PDB file of C-alpha atoms in Angstrom:
ATOM      1  CA  MET A   1     -28.055   7.102  -3.907  1.00  0.00           C
ATOM      2  CA  ASN A   2     -27.807   3.015  -4.380  1.00  0.00           C
ATOM      3  CA  ILE A   3     -26.742   1.844  -0.891  1.00  0.00           C
ATOM      4  CA  ARG A   4     -25.908  -1.888  -0.270  1.00  0.00           C
ATOM      5  CA  GLU A   5     -24.245  -4.091   2.065  1.00  0.00           C
ATOM      6  CA  VAL A   6     -21.447  -6.476   1.062  1.00  0.00           C
ATOM      7  CA  GLU A   7     -19.318  -8.905   2.599  1.00  0.00           C
ATOM      8  CA  LYS A   8     -15.562  -8.363   1.694  1.00  0.00           C
ATOM      9  CA  SER A   9     -12.450 -10.202   3.149  1.00  0.00           C
ATOM     10  CA  SER A  10     -10.428  -8.701   5.692  1.00  0.00           C
ATOM     11  CA  PHE A  11      -8.463  -5.562   4.454  1.00  0.00           C
ATOM     12  CA  SER A  12      -6.310  -3.097   5.880  1.00  0.00           C
ATOM     13  CA  ILE A  13      -6.711   0.821   5.993  1.00  0.00           C
ATOM     14  CA  ILE A  14      -3.753   3.296   5.694  1.00  0.00           C
ATOM     15  CA  GLY A  15      -4.437   7.209   5.292  1.00  0.00           C
ATOM     16  CA  LYS A  16      -5.254  10.379   7.178  1.00  0.00           C
ATOM     17  CA  GLU A  17      -7.817  10.823   9.603  1.00  0.00           C
ATOM     18  CA  GLY A  18     -10.139  13.759   9.886  1.00  0.00           C
ATOM     19  CA  LEU A  19     -12.702  14.751  11.823  1.00  0.00           C
ATOM     20  CA  GLY A  20     -15.898  17.000  10.671  1.00  0.00           C
ATOM     21  CA  LYS A  21     -19.584  17.198  10.195  1.00  0.00           C
ATOM     22  CA  ALA A  22     -21.198  15.533   7.631  1.00  0.00           C
ATOM     23  CA  GLN A  23     -22.954  18.778   6.688  1.00  0.00           C
ATOM     24  CA  GLU A  24     -19.888  20.363   6.226  1.00  0.00           C
ATOM     25  CA  ALA A  25     -17.858  17.755   4.075  1.00  0.00           C
ATOM     26  CA  ASP A  26     -17.268  20.061   0.974  1.00  0.00           C
ATOM     27  CA  ILE A  27     -15.317  21.982   3.315  1.00  0.00           C
ATOM     28  CA  TRP A  28     -12.793  19.504   5.176  1.00  0.00           C
ATOM     29  CA  ILE A  29     -12.794  16.514   3.037  1.00  0.00           C
ATOM     30  CA  PRO A  30     -11.036  17.951  -0.223  1.00  0.00           C
ATOM     31  CA  PRO A  31      -8.064  19.082   2.024  1.00  0.00           C
ATOM     32  CA  LEU A  32      -7.718  15.954   3.795  1.00  0.00           C
ATOM     33  CA  TRP A  33      -7.656  14.290   0.182  1.00  0.00           C
ATOM     34  CA  GLN A  34      -4.936  16.666  -0.708  1.00  0.00           C
ATOM     35  CA  GLU A  35      -2.866  15.981   2.488  1.00  0.00           C
ATOM     36  CA  ALA A  36      -3.477  12.144   1.912  1.00  0.00           C
ATOM     37  CA  THR A  37      -2.051  12.538  -1.555  1.00  0.00           C
ATOM     38  CA  ASN A  38       0.998  14.584  -0.675  1.00  0.00           C
ATOM     39  CA  ALA A  39       2.057  11.999   1.918  1.00  0.00           C
ATOM     40  CA  PHE A  40       1.443   9.222  -0.675  1.00  0.00           C
ATOM     41  CA  GLU A  41       5.290   8.578  -1.268  1.00  0.00           C
ATOM     42  CA  GLU A  42       5.653   8.304   2.728  1.00  0.00           C
ATOM     43  CA  THR A  43       3.296   5.244   2.988  1.00  0.00           C
ATOM     44  CA  ILE A  44       3.875   3.589  -0.383  1.00  0.00           C
ATOM     45  CA  HIS A  45       5.969   0.749   1.159  1.00  0.00           C
ATOM     46  CA  LEU A  46       3.218  -0.297   3.376  1.00  0.00           C
ATOM     47  CA  ILE A  47       0.837  -0.655   0.594  1.00  0.00           C
ATOM     48  CA  LYS A  48      -0.178  -4.029  -0.035  1.00  0.00           C
ATOM     49  CA  GLN A  49      -1.263  -5.055  -3.682  1.00  0.00           C
ATOM     50  CA  PRO A  50      -3.515  -4.733  -5.733  1.00  0.00           C
ATOM     51  CA  LEU A  51      -3.859  -0.867  -4.625  1.00  0.00           C
ATOM     52  CA  THR A  52      -7.440   0.432  -4.274  1.00  0.00           C
ATOM     53  CA  ILE A  53      -8.015   4.089  -3.127  1.00  0.00           C
ATOM     54  CA  LEU A  54     -10.780   4.983  -1.506  1.00  0.00           C
ATOM     55  CA  GLY A  55     -12.402   6.972   1.302  1.00  0.00           C
ATOM     56  CA  ALA A  56     -13.531   4.991   4.561  1.00  0.00           C
ATOM     57  CA  MET A  57     -15.743   6.933   7.088  1.00  0.00           C
ATOM     58  CA  SER A  58     -16.981   6.018  10.392  1.00  0.00           C
ATOM     59  CA  ASP A  59     -19.159   8.178  12.995  1.00  0.00           C
ATOM     60  CA  GLU A  60     -17.589  10.128  16.023  1.00  0.00           C
ATOM     61  CA  SER A  61     -17.585   6.545  17.948  1.00  0.00           C
ATOM     62  CA  GLY A  62     -14.754   5.539  16.005  1.00  0.00           C
ATOM     63  CA  GLN A  63     -15.869   2.038  15.001  1.00  0.00           C
ATOM     64  CA  PHE A  64     -12.772   1.876  12.713  1.00  0.00           C
ATOM     65  CA  LYS A  65     -10.262   2.698  15.100  1.00  0.00           C
ATOM     66  CA  PRO A  66      -7.534   0.367  14.891  1.00  0.00           C
TER      67      PRO A  66
END
């Protein structure tokens, strides 16, 4: 895995929050993505353009907490 740190301009994150252990990611993340996909129509009016879809992760401290 190639990890690098980049500086980006500010952005917003809209999505579903899940909580699970990294070691069990294959169990809880796919259903979370499916839930987010199913709710896309509910959130589409909030999305700024250009649209980028990604997974944002934090630790239990919730540093990404709004």
